[in-house]
Amino acid sequence: MIRKIVCIAFLGFDSDRIYLPYRKYGAKKLYIIKRRKHDHKVAEYNYRRIRRNVPKRRIHEIIAEDDVFVRVNCLKKIFEKEKGNRIYVNVSTGSKLDAIAGMLAVMLFKDKQQITPFYAHPEKGGRRGKVYFSETTGLDRTQEVYPPDLQKPKNGCHDALRIIFESRHPDRKGELLALRKQEIVEELCKKGCIKGYAYLKGAGFVKADKVKDVRNDLRRHTKKRKIPGLRYYASGAIHSADNNVFRPLKKTWDAIEEEDRPKNKKVSLTKNGKNLCKILFGRAGLPPLEEVT
């Protein structure tokens, strides 16, 4: 059940195109995404106009770096926070980069909840003053935009990307590690992402339908060689992961590269893979988003 309506807008050189749609949709919250606490003086002038027309308790000011990956991740966090609510994303304010980030975030995450991007058409252009001005005035209409579906990595591929992206060199801060393929498959099996296989501490790779029996035998301290039907299924699990995870990530997404060696290969992210991870998971090493109000 939808509890309330939420509007999200990027701060730019407009004010009417932010607070008038907020009123039109009957929203209970208005998220304003800014580049810094004290933004450009024209943007701050328009922000003051917004604050005069929207109750202070309903405005949530967010500081997010002027970077498309950061802004997509910022929207993702707001979507997660407002899960269950109807969300409207204003893609008519802010910069072109903000509009791209807004549409990209909607295409990536709209399947999980009700998110609608819209464009606010102004009544007329504003008068450009020497210091303070608004680029447009009034609101003629709002036009909802229907973005196309965006193909995303499937669950196993998504989890594999996260595992690689979150691995960091212990000495060189922030540097990504190249992981052994078997290490990645272990983590995927623990999460249940490789069909037919699981990974148990003390037993290694096992068939998924034998997990309960093997776990019970391990609790009884049965020696591994005496557990009925227990075999080391590493090669089977890796082969399955090759077909269903690593090959799509390599061929379809150009997201990973593997060492050119026959066994125990290392897997690392390509430039394209790093950018994909930044969009899906946020940029590593950045401070958390700062909500000012």
CSV table of N, CA and C in Angstrom, one decimal, residues 128-238:
chain,number,residue,atom,x,y,z
A,128,ARG,N,16.6,37.5,-16.7
A,128,ARG,CA,18.0,37.3,-16.3
A,128,ARG,C,18.5,38.6,-15.6
A,129,GLY,N,18.7,38.6,-14.3
A,129,GLY,CA,19.2,39.7,-13.6
A,129,GLY,C,20.8,39.7,-13.6
A,130,LYS,N,21.3,40.7,-13.1
A,130,LYS,CA,22.8,40.8,-13.0
A,130,LYS,C,23.3,39.8,-11.9
A,131,VAL,N,22.6,39.6,-10.8
A,131,VAL,CA,23.1,38.8,-9.8
A,131,VAL,C,22.1,37.6,-9.5
A,132,TYR,N,20.9,37.9,-9.2
A,132,TYR,CA,19.9,36.9,-8.8
A,132,TYR,C,18.8,36.8,-9.8
A,133,PHE,N,18.4,35.6,-10.2
A,133,PHE,CA,17.3,35.5,-11.2
A,133,PHE,C,16.9,34.0,-11.2
A,134,SER,N,15.7,33.8,-11.8
A,134,SER,CA,15.2,32.4,-12.1
A,134,SER,C,15.1,32.3,-13.6
A,135,GLU,N,15.6,31.2,-14.2
A,135,GLU,CA,15.6,31.0,-15.6
A,135,GLU,C,14.2,30.9,-16.2
A,136,THR,N,13.2,30.4,-15.4
A,136,THR,CA,11.9,30.3,-15.8
A,136,THR,C,10.9,30.7,-14.7
A,137,THR,N,9.7,31.0,-15.1
A,137,THR,CA,8.7,31.4,-14.1
A,137,THR,C,7.4,30.6,-14.4
A,138,GLY,N,6.6,30.3,-13.4
A,138,GLY,CA,5.4,29.6,-13.5
A,138,GLY,C,5.5,28.1,-13.9
A,139,LEU,N,4.3,27.5,-14.0
A,139,LEU,CA,4.3,26.1,-14.4
A,139,LEU,C,3.1,25.9,-15.4
A,140,ASP,N,3.4,25.6,-16.6
A,140,ASP,CA,2.3,25.3,-17.6
A,140,ASP,C,1.7,23.9,-17.4
A,141,ARG,N,2.6,22.9,-17.3
A,141,ARG,CA,2.1,21.5,-17.2
A,141,ARG,C,3.3,20.7,-16.8
A,142,THR,N,3.0,19.5,-16.3
A,142,THR,CA,4.0,18.5,-16.0
A,142,THR,C,3.7,17.3,-17.0
A,143,GLN,N,4.8,16.8,-17.6
A,143,GLN,CA,4.7,15.7,-18.5
A,143,GLN,C,5.5,14.5,-18.0
A,144,GLU,N,4.8,13.5,-17.7
A,144,GLU,CA,5.4,12.2,-17.2
A,144,GLU,C,6.2,11.6,-18.4
A,145,VAL,N,7.4,11.1,-18.0
A,145,VAL,CA,8.3,10.5,-19.0
A,145,VAL,C,8.3,9.0,-18.8
A,146,TYR,N,8.2,8.2,-19.8
A,146,TYR,CA,8.1,6.8,-19.7
A,146,TYR,C,9.4,6.2,-20.2
A,147,PRO,N,10.4,5.9,-19.4
A,147,PRO,CA,11.7,5.4,-19.8
A,147,PRO,C,11.6,4.0,-20.3
A,148,PRO,N,12.5,3.6,-21.2
A,148,PRO,CA,12.5,2.2,-21.7
A,148,PRO,C,13.1,1.3,-20.6
A,149,ASP,N,12.8,0.0,-20.7
A,149,ASP,CA,13.4,-0.9,-19.8
A,149,ASP,C,14.9,-1.0,-20.1
A,150,LEU,N,15.7,-1.1,-19.0
A,150,LEU,CA,17.1,-1.2,-19.1
A,150,LEU,C,17.6,-2.6,-18.7
A,151,GLN,N,18.3,-3.3,-19.6
A,151,GLN,CA,18.9,-4.6,-19.2
A,151,GLN,C,19.9,-4.5,-18.2
A,152,LYS,N,19.8,-5.3,-17.1
A,152,LYS,CA,20.7,-5.2,-16.0
A,152,LYS,C,21.4,-6.6,-15.8
A,153,PRO,N,22.5,-6.7,-15.2
A,153,PRO,CA,23.1,-8.0,-14.9
A,153,PRO,C,22.2,-8.9,-14.0
A,154,LYS,N,22.0,-10.1,-14.3
A,154,LYS,CA,21.2,-11.0,-13.5
A,154,LYS,C,21.8,-11.2,-12.1
A,155,ASN,N,21.1,-11.9,-11.2
A,155,ASN,CA,21.5,-11.9,-9.8
A,155,ASN,C,22.9,-12.5,-9.6
A,156,GLY,N,23.2,-13.6,-10.2
A,156,GLY,CA,24.6,-14.2,-10.1
A,156,GLY,C,25.7,-13.2,-10.6
A,157,CYS,N,25.4,-12.6,-11.7
A,157,CYS,CA,26.4,-11.6,-12.3
A,157,CYS,C,26.5,-10.4,-11.4
A,158,HIS,N,25.3,-9.9,-10.9
A,158,HIS,CA,25.3,-8.8,-10.0
A,158,HIS,C,26.1,-9.0,-8.7
A,159,ASP,N,25.9,-10.2,-8.1
A,159,ASP,CA,26.7,-10.6,-6.9
A,159,ASP,C,28.1,-10.7,-7.2
A,160,ALA,N,28.5,-11.3,-8.3
A,160,ALA,CA,29.9,-11.4,-8.7
A,160,ALA,C,30.6,-10.1,-8.8
A,161,LEU,N,29.9,-9.1,-9.5
A,161,LEU,CA,30.4,-7.8,-9.6
A,161,LEU,C,30.7,-7.1,-8.2
A,162,ARG,N,29.7,-7.3,-7.3
A,162,ARG,CA,29.8,-6.7,-6.0
A,162,ARG,C,31.0,-7.3,-5.2
A,163,ILE,N,31.2,-8.6,-5.3
A,163,ILE,CA,32.3,-9.3,-4.6
A,163,ILE,C,33.6,-8.7,-5.1
A,164,ILE,N,33.8,-8.6,-6.4
A,164,ILE,CA,35.0,-8.1,-7.0
A,164,ILE,C,35.2,-6.6,-6.6
A,165,PHE,N,34.1,-5.8,-6.7
A,165,PHE,CA,34.2,-4.4,-6.5
A,165,PHE,C,34.5,-4.0,-5.0
A,166,GLU,N,34.0,-4.9,-4.1
A,166,GLU,CA,34.2,-4.6,-2.7
A,166,GLU,C,35.5,-5.2,-2.2
A,167,SER,N,36.3,-5.8,-3.0
A,167,SER,CA,37.6,-6.3,-2.5
A,167,SER,C,38.6,-5.2,-2.6
A,168,ARG,N,39.3,-5.0,-1.6
A,168,ARG,CA,40.3,-3.9,-1.5
A,168,ARG,C,41.6,-4.4,-1.1
A,169,HIS,N,42.7,-3.8,-1.6
A,169,HIS,CA,44.0,-4.1,-1.2
A,169,HIS,C,44.3,-3.7,0.2
A,170,PRO,N,44.7,-4.5,1.1
A,170,PRO,CA,44.9,-4.2,2.6
A,170,PRO,C,45.9,-3.1,2.8
A,171,ASP,N,46.9,-2.9,1.9
A,171,ASP,CA,48.0,-1.9,2.1
A,171,ASP,C,47.7,-0.7,1.3
A,172,ARG,N,47.3,-0.9,0.0
A,172,ARG,CA,47.1,0.3,-0.9
A,172,ARG,C,45.6,0.6,-0.8
A,173,LYS,N,45.3,1.6,0.0
A,173,LYS,CA,43.9,2.0,0.3
A,173,LYS,C,43.1,2.3,-1.0
A,174,GLY,N,42.0,1.7,-1.2
A,174,GLY,CA,41.1,1.9,-2.3
A,174,GLY,C,41.4,1.2,-3.5
A,175,GLU,N,42.6,0.5,-3.6
A,175,GLU,CA,42.9,-0.2,-4.8
A,175,GLU,C,42.2,-1.5,-4.9
A,176,LEU,N,41.6,-1.8,-6.1
A,176,LEU,CA,40.8,-3.0,-6.3
A,176,LEU,C,41.8,-4.2,-6.4
A,177,LEU,N,41.4,-5.3,-5.9
A,177,LEU,CA,42.2,-6.6,-6.0
A,177,LEU,C,41.6,-7.4,-7.2
A,178,ALA,N,42.5,-8.2,-7.8
A,178,ALA,CA,42.1,-9.2,-8.7
A,178,ALA,C,42.0,-10.5,-7.9
A,179,LEU,N,40.8,-11.1,-8.0
A,179,LEU,CA,40.5,-12.2,-7.1
A,179,LEU,C,40.6,-13.5,-7.9
A,180,ARG,N,41.0,-14.6,-7.3
A,180,ARG,CA,41.0,-15.9,-7.9
A,180,ARG,C,39.6,-16.3,-8.2
A,181,LYS,N,39.4,-16.9,-9.3
A,181,LYS,CA,38.0,-17.3,-9.7
A,181,LYS,C,37.4,-18.2,-8.7
A,182,GLN,N,38.1,-19.1,-8.1
A,182,GLN,CA,37.6,-20.0,-7.1
A,182,GLN,C,37.1,-19.2,-5.8
A,183,GLU,N,37.8,-18.1,-5.5
A,183,GLU,CA,37.3,-17.3,-4.3
A,183,GLU,C,36.0,-16.7,-4.6
A,184,ILE,N,35.8,-16.2,-5.8
A,184,ILE,CA,34.5,-15.6,-6.2
A,184,ILE,C,33.4,-16.7,-6.2
A,185,VAL,N,33.7,-17.9,-6.8
A,185,VAL,CA,32.7,-18.9,-6.8
A,185,VAL,C,32.3,-19.4,-5.4
A,186,GLU,N,33.3,-19.4,-4.5
A,186,GLU,CA,33.0,-19.8,-3.1
A,186,GLU,C,31.9,-18.8,-2.5
A,187,GLU,N,32.2,-17.5,-2.7
A,187,GLU,CA,31.2,-16.5,-2.2
A,187,GLU,C,29.9,-16.6,-2.9
A,188,LEU,N,29.9,-16.9,-4.2
A,188,LEU,CA,28.6,-17.1,-4.9
A,188,LEU,C,27.8,-18.3,-4.4
A,189,CYS,N,28.5,-19.4,-4.1
A,189,CYS,CA,27.9,-20.6,-3.6
A,189,CYS,C,27.3,-20.3,-2.2
A,190,LYS,N,28.0,-19.6,-1.4
A,190,LYS,CA,27.5,-19.2,-0.1
A,190,LYS,C,26.2,-18.5,-0.1
A,191,LYS,N,26.1,-17.6,-1.2
A,191,LYS,CA,24.9,-16.8,-1.4
A,191,LYS,C,23.8,-17.6,-2.1
A,192,GLY,N,24.1,-18.8,-2.6
A,192,GLY,CA,23.1,-19.6,-3.3
A,192,GLY,C,22.9,-19.1,-4.7
A,193,CYS,N,23.9,-18.5,-5.3
A,193,CYS,CA,23.8,-18.0,-6.7
A,193,CYS,C,24.2,-19.0,-7.8
A,194,ILE,N,24.8,-20.1,-7.4
A,194,ILE,CA,25.2,-21.1,-8.4
A,194,ILE,C,24.3,-22.3,-8.3
A,195,LYS,N,23.4,-22.5,-9.2
A,195,LYS,CA,22.4,-23.5,-9.2
A,195,LYS,C,23.0,-24.9,-9.0
A,196,GLY,N,22.5,-25.6,-8.0
A,196,GLY,CA,22.9,-27.0,-7.8
A,196,GLY,C,24.2,-27.1,-6.9
A,197,TYR,N,24.8,-26.0,-6.5
A,197,TYR,CA,26.0,-26.1,-5.6
A,197,TYR,C,25.9,-25.2,-4.4
A,198,ALA,N,26.6,-25.6,-3.4
A,198,ALA,CA,26.7,-24.7,-2.2
A,198,ALA,C,28.1,-24.9,-1.6
A,199,TYR,N,28.5,-24.0,-0.7
A,199,TYR,CA,29.8,-24.0,-0.1
A,199,TYR,C,29.6,-24.0,1.4
A,200,LEU,N,30.2,-25.1,2.1
A,200,LEU,CA,30.1,-25.2,3.5
A,200,LEU,C,31.5,-25.2,4.2
A,201,LYS,N,31.6,-24.4,5.2
A,201,LYS,CA,32.9,-24.4,5.9
A,201,LYS,C,33.1,-25.7,6.5
A,202,GLY,N,34.3,-26.3,6.3
A,202,GLY,CA,34.7,-27.6,6.8
A,202,GLY,C,34.4,-28.7,5.8
A,203,ALA,N,33.7,-28.4,4.7
A,203,ALA,CA,33.4,-29.4,3.7
A,203,ALA,C,33.8,-29.0,2.3
A,204,GLY,N,33.7,-27.7,2.1
A,204,GLY,CA,34.0,-27.1,0.8
A,204,GLY,C,32.8,-27.1,-0.1
A,205,PHE,N,33.0,-27.3,-1.4
A,205,PHE,CA,31.9,-27.3,-2.4
A,205,PHE,C,31.1,-28.6,-2.3
A,206,VAL,N,29.8,-28.5,-2.1
A,206,VAL,CA,28.9,-29.7,-2.1
A,206,VAL,C,27.7,-29.5,-3.0
A,207,LYS,N,27.0,-30.6,-3.3
A,207,LYS,CA,25.8,-30.5,-4.0
A,207,LYS,C,24.7,-29.8,-3.1
A,208,ALA,N,23.9,-28.9,-3.7
A,208,ALA,CA,22.9,-28.2,-2.9
A,208,ALA,C,21.9,-29.1,-2.2
A,209,ASP,N,21.6,-30.2,-2.8
A,209,ASP,CA,20.6,-31.1,-2.2
A,209,ASP,C,21.2,-31.9,-1.1
A,210,LYS,N,22.5,-31.9,-0.9
A,210,LYS,CA,23.1,-32.6,0.2
A,210,LYS,C,23.5,-31.7,1.4
A,211,VAL,N,23.2,-30.4,1.3
A,211,VAL,CA,23.7,-29.5,2.3
A,211,VAL,C,23.2,-29.9,3.7
A,212,LYS,N,22.0,-30.2,3.9
A,212,LYS,CA,21.4,-30.5,5.2
A,212,LYS,C,22.1,-31.7,5.8
A,213,ASP,N,22.3,-32.8,5.0
A,213,ASP,CA,22.9,-34.0,5.5
A,213,ASP,C,24.3,-33.8,5.9
A,214,VAL,N,25.1,-33.0,5.0
A,214,VAL,CA,26.5,-32.8,5.3
A,214,VAL,C,26.6,-31.9,6.5
A,215,ARG,N,25.8,-30.9,6.7
A,215,ARG,CA,25.9,-30.0,7.8
A,215,ARG,C,25.6,-30.8,9.1
A,216,ASN,N,24.7,-31.7,9.1
A,216,ASN,CA,24.4,-32.5,10.3
A,216,ASN,C,25.6,-33.4,10.6
A,217,ASP,N,26.2,-34.0,9.6
A,217,ASP,CA,27.3,-34.9,9.8
A,217,ASP,C,28.5,-34.1,10.4
A,218,LEU,N,28.7,-32.9,9.9
A,218,LEU,CA,29.8,-32.0,10.4
A,218,LEU,C,29.5,-31.6,11.9
A,219,ARG,N,28.3,-31.4,12.2
A,219,ARG,CA,28.0,-31.1,13.6
A,219,ARG,C,28.3,-32.3,14.5
A,220,ARG,N,28.1,-33.5,14.0
A,220,ARG,CA,28.4,-34.7,14.8
A,220,ARG,C,29.9,-35.1,14.7
A,221,HIS,N,30.7,-34.2,14.1
A,221,HIS,CA,32.2,-34.3,14.0
A,221,HIS,C,32.5,-35.6,13.2
A,222,THR,N,31.7,-35.9,12.2
A,222,THR,CA,32.0,-37.1,11.4
A,222,THR,C,33.2,-36.7,10.5
A,223,LYS,N,34.1,-37.6,10.3
A,223,LYS,CA,35.3,-37.3,9.4
A,223,LYS,C,34.8,-37.2,8.0
A,224,LYS,N,35.4,-36.2,7.3
A,224,LYS,CA,34.9,-35.9,5.9
A,224,LYS,C,34.9,-37.2,5.0
A,225,ARG,N,35.9,-38.0,5.2
A,225,ARG,CA,35.9,-39.2,4.3
A,225,ARG,C,34.8,-40.2,4.6
A,226,LYS,N,34.2,-40.1,5.8
A,226,LYS,CA,33.1,-41.0,6.2
A,226,LYS,C,31.7,-40.4,5.9
A,227,ILE,N,31.6,-39.2,5.5
A,227,ILE,CA,30.3,-38.6,5.2
A,227,ILE,C,29.8,-39.2,3.9
A,228,PRO,N,28.6,-39.8,3.9
A,228,PRO,CA,28.1,-40.5,2.7
A,228,PRO,C,28.0,-39.5,1.5
A,229,GLY,N,28.5,-39.9,0.4
A,229,GLY,CA,28.3,-39.1,-0.9
A,229,GLY,C,29.1,-37.8,-0.9
A,230,LEU,N,29.9,-37.5,0.1
A,230,LEU,CA,30.6,-36.2,0.0
A,230,LEU,C,31.8,-36.3,-0.9
A,231,ARG,N,31.7,-35.4,-1.9
A,231,ARG,CA,32.9,-35.2,-2.8
A,231,ARG,C,33.2,-33.7,-2.9
A,232,TYR,N,34.3,-33.4,-3.5
A,232,TYR,CA,34.7,-32.0,-3.6
A,232,TYR,C,34.3,-31.6,-5.0
A,233,TYR,N,33.2,-30.8,-5.1
A,233,TYR,CA,32.6,-30.4,-6.4
A,233,TYR,C,33.1,-29.1,-6.9
A,234,ALA,N,34.4,-28.7,-6.6
A,234,ALA,CA,34.9,-27.4,-7.0
A,234,ALA,C,34.8,-27.2,-8.5
A,235,SER,N,35.3,-28.2,-9.3
A,235,SER,CA,35.3,-28.1,-10.7
A,235,SER,C,33.9,-27.9,-11.3
A,236,GLY,N,33.0,-28.7,-10.8
A,236,GLY,CA,31.6,-28.5,-11.3
A,236,GLY,C,31.0,-27.2,-11.0
A,237,ALA,N,31.2,-26.6,-9.8
A,237,ALA,CA,30.7,-25.3,-9.4
A,237,ALA,C,31.4,-24.2,-10.3
A,238,ILE,N,32.7,-24.3,-10.5
A,238,ILE,CA,33.4,-23.3,-11.3
A,238,ILE,C,32.9,-23.4,-12.8
